[in-house]
C-alpha positions as semicolon CSV with decimal commas, in nm:
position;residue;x (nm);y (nm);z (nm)
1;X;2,728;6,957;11,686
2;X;3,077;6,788;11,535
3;X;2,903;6,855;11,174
4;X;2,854;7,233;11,249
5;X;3,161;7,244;11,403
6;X;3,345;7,157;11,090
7;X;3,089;7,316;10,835
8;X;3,152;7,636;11,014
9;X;3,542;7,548;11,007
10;X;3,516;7,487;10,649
11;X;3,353;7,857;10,548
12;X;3,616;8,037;10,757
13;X;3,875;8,294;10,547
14;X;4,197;8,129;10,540
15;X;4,446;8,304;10,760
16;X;4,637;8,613;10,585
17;X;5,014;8,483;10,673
18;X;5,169;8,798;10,822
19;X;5,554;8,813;10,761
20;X;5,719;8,946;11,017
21;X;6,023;9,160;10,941
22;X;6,346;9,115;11,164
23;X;6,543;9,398;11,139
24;X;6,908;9,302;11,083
25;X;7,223;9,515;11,157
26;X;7,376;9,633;10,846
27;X;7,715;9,499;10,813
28;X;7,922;9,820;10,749
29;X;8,259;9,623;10,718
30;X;8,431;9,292;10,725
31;X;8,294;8,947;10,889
32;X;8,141;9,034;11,211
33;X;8,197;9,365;11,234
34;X;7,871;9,501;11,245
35;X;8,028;9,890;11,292
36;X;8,367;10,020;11,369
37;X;8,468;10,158;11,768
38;X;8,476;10,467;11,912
39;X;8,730;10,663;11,917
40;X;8,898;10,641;12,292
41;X;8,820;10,347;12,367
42;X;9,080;10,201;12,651
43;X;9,203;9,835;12,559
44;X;9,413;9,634;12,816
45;X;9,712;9,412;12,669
46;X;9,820;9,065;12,767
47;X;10,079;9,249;13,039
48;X;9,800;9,489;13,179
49;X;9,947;9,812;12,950
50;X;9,693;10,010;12,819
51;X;9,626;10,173;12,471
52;X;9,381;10,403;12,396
53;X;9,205;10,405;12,014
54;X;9,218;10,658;11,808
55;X;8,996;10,692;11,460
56;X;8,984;10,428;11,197
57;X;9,212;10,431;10,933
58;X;9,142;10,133;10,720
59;X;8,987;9,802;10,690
60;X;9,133;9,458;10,530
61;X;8,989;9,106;10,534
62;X;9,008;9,055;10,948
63;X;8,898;9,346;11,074
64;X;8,912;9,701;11,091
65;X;9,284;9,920;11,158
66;X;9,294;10,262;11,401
67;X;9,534;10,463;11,487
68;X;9,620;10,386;11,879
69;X;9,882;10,604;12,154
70;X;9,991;10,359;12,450
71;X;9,970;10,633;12,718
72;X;9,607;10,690;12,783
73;X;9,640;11,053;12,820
74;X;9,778;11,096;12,485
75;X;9,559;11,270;12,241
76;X;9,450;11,038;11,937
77;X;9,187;11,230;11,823
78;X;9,386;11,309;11,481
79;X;9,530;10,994;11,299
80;X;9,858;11,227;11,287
81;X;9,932;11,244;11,596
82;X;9,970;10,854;11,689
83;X;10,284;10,652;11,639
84;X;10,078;10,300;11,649
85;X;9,824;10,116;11,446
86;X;9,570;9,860;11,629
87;X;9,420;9,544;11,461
88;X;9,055;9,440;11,562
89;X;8,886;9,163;11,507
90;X;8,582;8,960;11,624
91;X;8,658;8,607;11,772
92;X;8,490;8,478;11,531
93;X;8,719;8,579;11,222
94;X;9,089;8,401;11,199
95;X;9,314;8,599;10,983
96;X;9,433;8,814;11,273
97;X;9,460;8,510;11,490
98;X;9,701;8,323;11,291
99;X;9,947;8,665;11,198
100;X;9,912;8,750;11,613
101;X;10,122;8,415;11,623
102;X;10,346;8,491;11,368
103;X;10,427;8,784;11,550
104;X;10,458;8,603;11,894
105;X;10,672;8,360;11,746
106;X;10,911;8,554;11,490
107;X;10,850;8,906;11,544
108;X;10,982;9,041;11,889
109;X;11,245;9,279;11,968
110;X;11,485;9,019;12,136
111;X;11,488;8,779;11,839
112;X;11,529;9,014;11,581
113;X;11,821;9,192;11,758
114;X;11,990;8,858;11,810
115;X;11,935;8,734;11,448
116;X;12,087;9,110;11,298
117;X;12,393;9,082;11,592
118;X;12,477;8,694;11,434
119;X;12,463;8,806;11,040
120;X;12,641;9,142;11,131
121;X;12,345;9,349;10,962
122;X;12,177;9,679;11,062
123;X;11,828;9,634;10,938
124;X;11,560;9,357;10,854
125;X;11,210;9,513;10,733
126;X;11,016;9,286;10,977
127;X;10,796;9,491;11,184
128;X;10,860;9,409;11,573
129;X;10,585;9,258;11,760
130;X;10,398;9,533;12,045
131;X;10,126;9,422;12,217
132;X;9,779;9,221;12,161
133;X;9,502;9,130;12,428
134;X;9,102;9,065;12,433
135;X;8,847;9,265;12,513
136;X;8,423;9,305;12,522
137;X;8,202;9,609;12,353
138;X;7,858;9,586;12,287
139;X;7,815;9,181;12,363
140;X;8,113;9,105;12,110
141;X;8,433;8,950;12,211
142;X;8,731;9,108;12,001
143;X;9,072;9,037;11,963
144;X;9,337;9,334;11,882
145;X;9,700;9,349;11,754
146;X;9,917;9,687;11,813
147;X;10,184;9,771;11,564
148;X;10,407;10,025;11,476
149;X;10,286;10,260;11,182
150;X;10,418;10,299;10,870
151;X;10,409;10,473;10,566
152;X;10,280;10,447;10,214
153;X;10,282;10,121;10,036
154;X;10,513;9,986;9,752
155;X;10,160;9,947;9,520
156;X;10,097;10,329;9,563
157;X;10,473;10,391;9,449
158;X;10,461;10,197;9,185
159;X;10,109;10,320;9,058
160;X;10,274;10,686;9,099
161;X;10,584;10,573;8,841
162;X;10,361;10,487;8,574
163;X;10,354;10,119;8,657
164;X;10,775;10,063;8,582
165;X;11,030;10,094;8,851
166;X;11,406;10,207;8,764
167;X;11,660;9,906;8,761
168;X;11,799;10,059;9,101
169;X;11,462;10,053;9,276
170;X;11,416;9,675;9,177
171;X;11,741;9,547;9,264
172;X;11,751;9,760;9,616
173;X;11,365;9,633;9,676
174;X;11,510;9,193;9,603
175;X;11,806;9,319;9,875
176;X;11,562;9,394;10,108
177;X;11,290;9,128;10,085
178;X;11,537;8,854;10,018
179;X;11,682;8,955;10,379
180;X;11,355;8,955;10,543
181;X;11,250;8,668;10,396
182;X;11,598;8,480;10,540
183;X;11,495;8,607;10,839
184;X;11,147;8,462;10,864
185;X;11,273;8,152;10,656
186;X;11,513;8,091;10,942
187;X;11,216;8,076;11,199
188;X;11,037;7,795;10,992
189;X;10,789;8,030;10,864
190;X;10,731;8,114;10,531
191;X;10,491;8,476;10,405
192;X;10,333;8,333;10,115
193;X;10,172;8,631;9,983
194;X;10,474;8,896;9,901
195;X;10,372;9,185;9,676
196;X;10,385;9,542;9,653
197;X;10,067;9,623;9,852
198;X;10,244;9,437;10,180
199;X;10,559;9,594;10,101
200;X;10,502;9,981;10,324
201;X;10,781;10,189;10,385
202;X;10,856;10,350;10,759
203;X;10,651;10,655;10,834
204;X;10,940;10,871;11,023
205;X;11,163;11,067;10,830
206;X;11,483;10,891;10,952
207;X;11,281;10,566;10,822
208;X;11,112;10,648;10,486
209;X;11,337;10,467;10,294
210;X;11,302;10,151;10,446
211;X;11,109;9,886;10,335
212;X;10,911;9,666;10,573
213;X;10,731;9,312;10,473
214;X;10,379;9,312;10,614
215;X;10,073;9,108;10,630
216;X;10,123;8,756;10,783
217;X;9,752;8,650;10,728
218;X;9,858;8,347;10,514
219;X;10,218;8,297;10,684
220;X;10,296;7,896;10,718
221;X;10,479;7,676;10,930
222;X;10,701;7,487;10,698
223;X;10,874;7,294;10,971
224;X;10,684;7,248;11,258
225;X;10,910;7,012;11,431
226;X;11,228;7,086;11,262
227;X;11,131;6,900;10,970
228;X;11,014;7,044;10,607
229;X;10,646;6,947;10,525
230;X;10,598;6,690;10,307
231;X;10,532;6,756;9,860
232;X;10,154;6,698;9,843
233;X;9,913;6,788;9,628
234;X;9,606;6,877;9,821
235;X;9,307;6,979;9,550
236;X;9,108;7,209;9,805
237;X;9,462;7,432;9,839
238;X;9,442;7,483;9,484
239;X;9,559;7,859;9,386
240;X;9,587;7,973;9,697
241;X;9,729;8,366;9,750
242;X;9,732;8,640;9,523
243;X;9,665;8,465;9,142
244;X;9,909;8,710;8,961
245;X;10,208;8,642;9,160
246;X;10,145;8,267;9,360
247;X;10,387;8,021;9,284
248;X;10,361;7,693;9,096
249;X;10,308;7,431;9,380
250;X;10,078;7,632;9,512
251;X;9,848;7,649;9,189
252;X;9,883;7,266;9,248
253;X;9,775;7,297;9,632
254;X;10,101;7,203;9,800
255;X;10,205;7,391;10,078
256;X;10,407;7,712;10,117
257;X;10,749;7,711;10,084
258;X;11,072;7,902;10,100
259;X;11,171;7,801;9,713
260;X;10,735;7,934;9,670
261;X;10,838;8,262;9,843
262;X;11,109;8,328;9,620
263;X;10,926;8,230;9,290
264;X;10,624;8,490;9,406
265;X;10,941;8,776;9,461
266;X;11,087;8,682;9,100
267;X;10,700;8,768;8,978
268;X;10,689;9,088;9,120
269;X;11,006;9,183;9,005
270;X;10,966;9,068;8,635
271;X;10,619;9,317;8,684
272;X;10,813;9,614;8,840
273;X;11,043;9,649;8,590
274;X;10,793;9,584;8,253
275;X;10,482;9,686;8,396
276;X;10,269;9,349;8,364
277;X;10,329;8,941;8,356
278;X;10,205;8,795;8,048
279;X;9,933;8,596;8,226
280;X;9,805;8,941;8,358
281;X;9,512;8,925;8,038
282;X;9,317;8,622;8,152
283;X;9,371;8,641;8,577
284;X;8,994;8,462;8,607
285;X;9,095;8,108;8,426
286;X;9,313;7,980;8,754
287;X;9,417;7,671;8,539
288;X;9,549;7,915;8,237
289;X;9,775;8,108;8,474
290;X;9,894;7,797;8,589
291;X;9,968;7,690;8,283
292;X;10,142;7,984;8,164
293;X;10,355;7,981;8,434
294;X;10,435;7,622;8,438
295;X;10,516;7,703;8,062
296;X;10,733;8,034;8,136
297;X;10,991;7,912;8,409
298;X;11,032;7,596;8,216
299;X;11,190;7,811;7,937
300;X;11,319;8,102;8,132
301;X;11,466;8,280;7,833
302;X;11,161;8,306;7,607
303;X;11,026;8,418;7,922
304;X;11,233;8,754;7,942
305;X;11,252;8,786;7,581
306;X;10,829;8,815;7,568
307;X;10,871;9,062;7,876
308;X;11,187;9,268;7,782
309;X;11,226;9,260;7,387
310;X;11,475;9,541;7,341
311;X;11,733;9,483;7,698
312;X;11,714;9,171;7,931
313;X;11,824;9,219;8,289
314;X;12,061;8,928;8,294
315;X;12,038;8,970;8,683
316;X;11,672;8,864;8,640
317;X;11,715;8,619;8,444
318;X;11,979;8,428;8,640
319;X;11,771;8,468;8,928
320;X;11,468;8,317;8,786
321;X;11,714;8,041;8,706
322;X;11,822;7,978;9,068
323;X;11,439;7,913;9,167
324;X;11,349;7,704;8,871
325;X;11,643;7,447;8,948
326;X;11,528;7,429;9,342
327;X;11,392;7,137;9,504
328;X;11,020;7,213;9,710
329;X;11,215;7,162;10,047
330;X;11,550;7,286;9,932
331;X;11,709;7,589;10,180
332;X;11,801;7,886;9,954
333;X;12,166;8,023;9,916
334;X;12,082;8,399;10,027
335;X;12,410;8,508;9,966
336;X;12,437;8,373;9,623
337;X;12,075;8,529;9,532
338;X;12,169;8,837;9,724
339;X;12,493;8,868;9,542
340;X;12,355;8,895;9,167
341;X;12,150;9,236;9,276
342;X;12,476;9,359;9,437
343;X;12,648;9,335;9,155
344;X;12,352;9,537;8,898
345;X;12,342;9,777;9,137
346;X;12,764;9,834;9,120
347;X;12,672;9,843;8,776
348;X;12,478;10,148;8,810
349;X;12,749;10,323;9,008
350;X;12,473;10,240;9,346
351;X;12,655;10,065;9,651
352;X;12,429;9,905;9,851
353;X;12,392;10,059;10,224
354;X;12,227;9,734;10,384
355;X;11,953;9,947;10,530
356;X;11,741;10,200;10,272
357;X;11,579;10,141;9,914
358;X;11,638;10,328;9,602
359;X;11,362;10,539;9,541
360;X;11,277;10,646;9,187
361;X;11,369;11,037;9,135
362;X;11,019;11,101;9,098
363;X;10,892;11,022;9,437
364;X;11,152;11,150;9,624
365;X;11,124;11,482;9,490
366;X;10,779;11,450;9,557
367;X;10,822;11,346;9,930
368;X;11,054;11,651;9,965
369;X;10,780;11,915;9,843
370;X;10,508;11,705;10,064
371;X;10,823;11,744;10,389
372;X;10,901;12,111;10,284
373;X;10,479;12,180;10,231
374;X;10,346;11,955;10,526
375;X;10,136;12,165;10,796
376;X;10,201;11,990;11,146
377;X;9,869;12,152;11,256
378;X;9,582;12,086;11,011
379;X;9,333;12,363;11,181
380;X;9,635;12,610;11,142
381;X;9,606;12,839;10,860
382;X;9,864;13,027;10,651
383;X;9,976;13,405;10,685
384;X;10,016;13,607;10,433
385;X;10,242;13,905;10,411
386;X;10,047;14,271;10,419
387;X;10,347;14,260;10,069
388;X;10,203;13,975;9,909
389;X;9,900;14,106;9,957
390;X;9,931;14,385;9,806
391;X;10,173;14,284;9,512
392;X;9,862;14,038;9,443
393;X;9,646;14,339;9,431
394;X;9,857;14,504;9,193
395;X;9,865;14,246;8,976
396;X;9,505;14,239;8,940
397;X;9,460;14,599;8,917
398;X;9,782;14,586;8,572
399;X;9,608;14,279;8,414
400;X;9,271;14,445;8,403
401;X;9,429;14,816;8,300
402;X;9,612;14,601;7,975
403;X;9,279;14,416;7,925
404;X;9,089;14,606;7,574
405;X;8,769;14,722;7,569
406;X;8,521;14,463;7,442
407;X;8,252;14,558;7,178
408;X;7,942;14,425;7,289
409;X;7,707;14,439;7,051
410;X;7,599;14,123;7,063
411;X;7,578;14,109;7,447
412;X;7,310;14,391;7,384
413;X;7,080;14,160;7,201
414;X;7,066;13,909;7,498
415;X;6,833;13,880;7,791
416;X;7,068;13,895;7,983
417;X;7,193;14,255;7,883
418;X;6,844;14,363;7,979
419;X;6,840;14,257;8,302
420;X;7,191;14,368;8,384
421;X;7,052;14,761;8,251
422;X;6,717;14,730;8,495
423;X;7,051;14,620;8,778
424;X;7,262;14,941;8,670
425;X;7,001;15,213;8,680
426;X;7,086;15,349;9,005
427;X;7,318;15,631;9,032
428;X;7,715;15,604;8,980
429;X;7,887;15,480;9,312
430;X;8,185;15,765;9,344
431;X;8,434;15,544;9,524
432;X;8,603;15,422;9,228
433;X;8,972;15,270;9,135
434;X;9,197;15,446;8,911
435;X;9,507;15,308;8,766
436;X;9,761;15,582;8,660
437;X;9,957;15,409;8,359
438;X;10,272;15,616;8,315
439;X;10,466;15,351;8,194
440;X;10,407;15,004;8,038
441;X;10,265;14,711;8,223
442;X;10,546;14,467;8,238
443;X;10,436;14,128;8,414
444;X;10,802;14,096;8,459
445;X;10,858;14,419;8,589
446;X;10,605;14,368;8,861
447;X;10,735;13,993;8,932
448;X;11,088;14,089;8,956
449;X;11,027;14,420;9,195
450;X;10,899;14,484;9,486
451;X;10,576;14,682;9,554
452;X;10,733;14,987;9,711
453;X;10,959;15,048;9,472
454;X;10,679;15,002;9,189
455;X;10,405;15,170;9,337
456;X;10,215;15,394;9,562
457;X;9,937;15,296;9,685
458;X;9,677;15,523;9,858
459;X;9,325;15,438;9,946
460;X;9,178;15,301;9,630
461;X;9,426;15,460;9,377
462;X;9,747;15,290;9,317
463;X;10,007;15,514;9,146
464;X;10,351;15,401;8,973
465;X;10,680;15,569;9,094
466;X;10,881;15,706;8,875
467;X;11,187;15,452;8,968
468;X;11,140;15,324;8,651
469;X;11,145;15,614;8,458
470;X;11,436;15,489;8,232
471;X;11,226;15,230;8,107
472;X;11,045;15,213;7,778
473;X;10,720;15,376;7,762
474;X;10,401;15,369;7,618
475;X;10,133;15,623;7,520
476;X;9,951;15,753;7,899
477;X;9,657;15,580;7,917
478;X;9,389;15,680;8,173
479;X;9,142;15,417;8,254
480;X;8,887;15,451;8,545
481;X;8,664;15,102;8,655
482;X;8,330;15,129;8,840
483;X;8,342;14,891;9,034
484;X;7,982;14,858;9,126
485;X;7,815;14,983;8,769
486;X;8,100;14,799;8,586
487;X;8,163;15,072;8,390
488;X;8,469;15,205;8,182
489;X;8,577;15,534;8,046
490;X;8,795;15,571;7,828
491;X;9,006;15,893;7,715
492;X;8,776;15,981;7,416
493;X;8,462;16,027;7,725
494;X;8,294;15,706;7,547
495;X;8,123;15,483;7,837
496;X;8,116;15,090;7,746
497;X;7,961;14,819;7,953
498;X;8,178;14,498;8,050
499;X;8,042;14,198;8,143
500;X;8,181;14,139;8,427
501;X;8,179;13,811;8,662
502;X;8,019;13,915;9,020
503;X;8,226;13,830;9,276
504;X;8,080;13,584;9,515
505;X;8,090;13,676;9,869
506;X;7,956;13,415;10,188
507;X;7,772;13,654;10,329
508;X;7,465;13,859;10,262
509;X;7,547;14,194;10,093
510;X;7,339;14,489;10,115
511;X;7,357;14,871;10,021
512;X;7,562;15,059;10,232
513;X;7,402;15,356;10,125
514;X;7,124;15,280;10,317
515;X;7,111;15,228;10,747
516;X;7,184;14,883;10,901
């Protein structure tokens, strides 16, 4: 029986190996979020306030950003009508963990109004710390952040001045960050990743000149026990932050720093005012911008000279100077650094107001005509004047009265001519528009006038005054326009088809001729 057994064993089919297919969430944003939260949902802070969410707004490396209201009655069901912005992210990510600290530690109201009461200032762009808390949806454990909103970014400024900023806008820009920087600096924490993209400027109007630093994902600890870190050279910290604009010890894996915080903000600068860094061509080879930068602020004057051939900011260049000669753990001289951007700026005729940047022209002409064109209500549409309305009618009617009579001869020969005949054959529609051309068509004339004291206008014939009867003339032309047959007469009695566009309409048209 054992033989049989394993002869019939032998001469069985192999089993087919099924696969089965687990269906996996597709991720739809960053790490772990698997899909972003619905709008309204209520979120409970450390202190037991509540905030309600509004729509998402963005997304960065933690998480994804809505718009939030702290009352929960308030309506967030527009991004434009919430004052806050909420950070979420899963447990499981860290960027949002470590800037929630920052923020804890550096960033609320009571220390920042103590720090501007002791240096006698009015402003530092460090955005105050809210609120943050936990909460559960869907079997995931998130963490949130609440912040005040702001306005566009530096990087979308920049982008809109053809990649240059104005000497004023640079030097009013170093004022700014330098003193935010102090301020951070002076909590032993350093940002480590300044640039324009987490540079944002306030979203009120009594703020849109301000410039606040943002994004403390990589913020350090230089000092955790009063003491600087140690210079070393750790291999897997190698190039750490944004390539373009990370400073030397950092390409060499050493820790942040205030002297690296500086270095990045002379990097920007030299970019803002000639539009790219010389290392900008090869950003993939790591070791070459290191290189190139090593080589650059080790000759500091062949390193404005390749950026600025024709005028060096002297400003610039001292600055660049100041870092070059600092030692890893040395504390900067604000005031000294701060002073050399004063002093361009008096240059300019600018005095520096401690508080707002110098926008380029450009922009804030631009954010006027956004202020003066801005519709609070976005379902709420314009009226137009019965006037403008009709001025806008008479202006059609004049530019097709001064438009000639085609010849279309070759139109005749076309397909499309047929077809348009076997449309026309049906009988003359009498309503019909008739311009009465007493006088010349002046666009200027019509522009410069009002309606009523240009024309009369009376069911579908629209008649000039004679108000302008001292005005040069032209021979009386009579033209009549079918509207539906497309048709023109002219004063000799000849008949001449136009090709006309047909007006599009949303809705289905029929012959009123006929019943409904």
């Amino acid at each position: 029986h054992n033989s049989i057994f394993y002869y019939n064993r032998s001469k069985m089919p192999p089993k087919s190996k099924v696969k089965k297919s687990i269906s996996k969430p597709k991720k739809t944003g960053p790490k772990g979020m698997i899909q972003s939260l619905p709008s309204g949902l209520v979120l409970t802070d450390l202190i037991k306030n509540t905030w309600k969410l509004g729509p998402k707004i963005g997304q960065g490396g933690f998480g994804f950003i809505y718009s939030g209201a702290q009352m929960t009655s308030k309506n967030v069901s527009h991004a434009s009508n919430s004052e806050y912005v909420i950070k979420v992210e899963p447990h499981a990510n860290g960027p949002l963990y470590g800037e929630i600290a920052f923020y804890q530690r550096v960033a609320k109201v009571e220390y920042i109004d103590e720090w501007l009461k002791s240096k006698e200032k009015m402003f530092v762009g460090i955005p105050r710390y809210i609120a943050t808390g936990s909460f559960d949806y869907d079997s995931i454990k998130y963490r949130f952040l609440v912040m005040e909103r702001f306005g566009t970014d530096i990087e979308k400024v920049f982008k809109q001045c053809n990649m240059k900023f104005p000497e004023k806008t640079v030097c009013s820009l170093a004022l700014r960050i330098i003193e935010a920087l102090e301020y951070i600096h002076s909590k032993e924490y350093v940002h480590a990743d300044i640039k324009s993209s987490n540079l944002m400027l306030g979203w009120k109007k009594s703020t849109e000149k301000q410039v606040y630093l943002l994004d403390y994902g990589l913020a350090y600890r230089y000092a955790p026990d009063g003491k600087h870190v140690m210079y070393k050279e750790d291999p897997k910290r190698k190039h750490d932050g944004t390539i373009e604009y990370t400073s030397r010890d950092a390409h060499r894996g050493c820790a942040p720093s205030r002297k690296g915080d500086l270095e990045i903000l002379g990097y920007c600068m030299v970019q803002w005012l000639c539009s790219r860094l010389p290392w900008e061509d090869n950003l993939k080879d790591k070791n070459f911008v290191m290189e190139e930068k090593i080589k650059y602020m080790n000759d500091i004057p062949s390193f404005i000279k390749k950026c600025f051939p024709n005028e060096k900011p002297v400003y610039l260049q001292d600055y660049l100077k100041i870092i070059a000669n600092m030692k890893y753990d040395e504390q900067p001289d604000y005031q000294k650094i701060k002073d050399l951007f004063v002093a361009a700026l008096k240059k300019l005729n600018i005095v520096d107001d401690g508080v707002s940047i110098q926008l380029p022209i450009a922009i804030s002409a631009q954010k006027k005509r956004q202020s003066m064109t801005e519709d609070k209500s976005p379902n709420k549409k314009k009226k137009i004047s019965d006037d403008s309305k009709d001025v806008a009618e008479i202006k059609s009617v004049a530019r097709l009265a001064r438009s000639p009579l085609k010849d279309n001869n070759d139109f005749k020969k076309t397909k499309a001519y047929k077809r348009k005949l076997a449309t026309d054959s049906s009988p003359a529609d009498p309503a019909c528009l008739t311009y009465d051309s007493h006088l010349p068509i002046n666009q200027n004339d019509i522009s410069s006038l009002k309606h009523s004291d240009l024309f009369t206008i009376s069911g579908h014939t629209v008649t000039r005054k004679p108000v302008l009867e001292n005005m040069t003339r032209k021979p009386i032309v009579k033209e009549t326009y079918k509207m539906r047959n497309k048709e023109q007469t002219d004063l000799n009695g000849a008949e001449k088809r136009v090709n006309l566009r047909p007006r599009k309409r949303n809705v289905p048209t029929r012959d009123f001729g006929q019943s409904p």
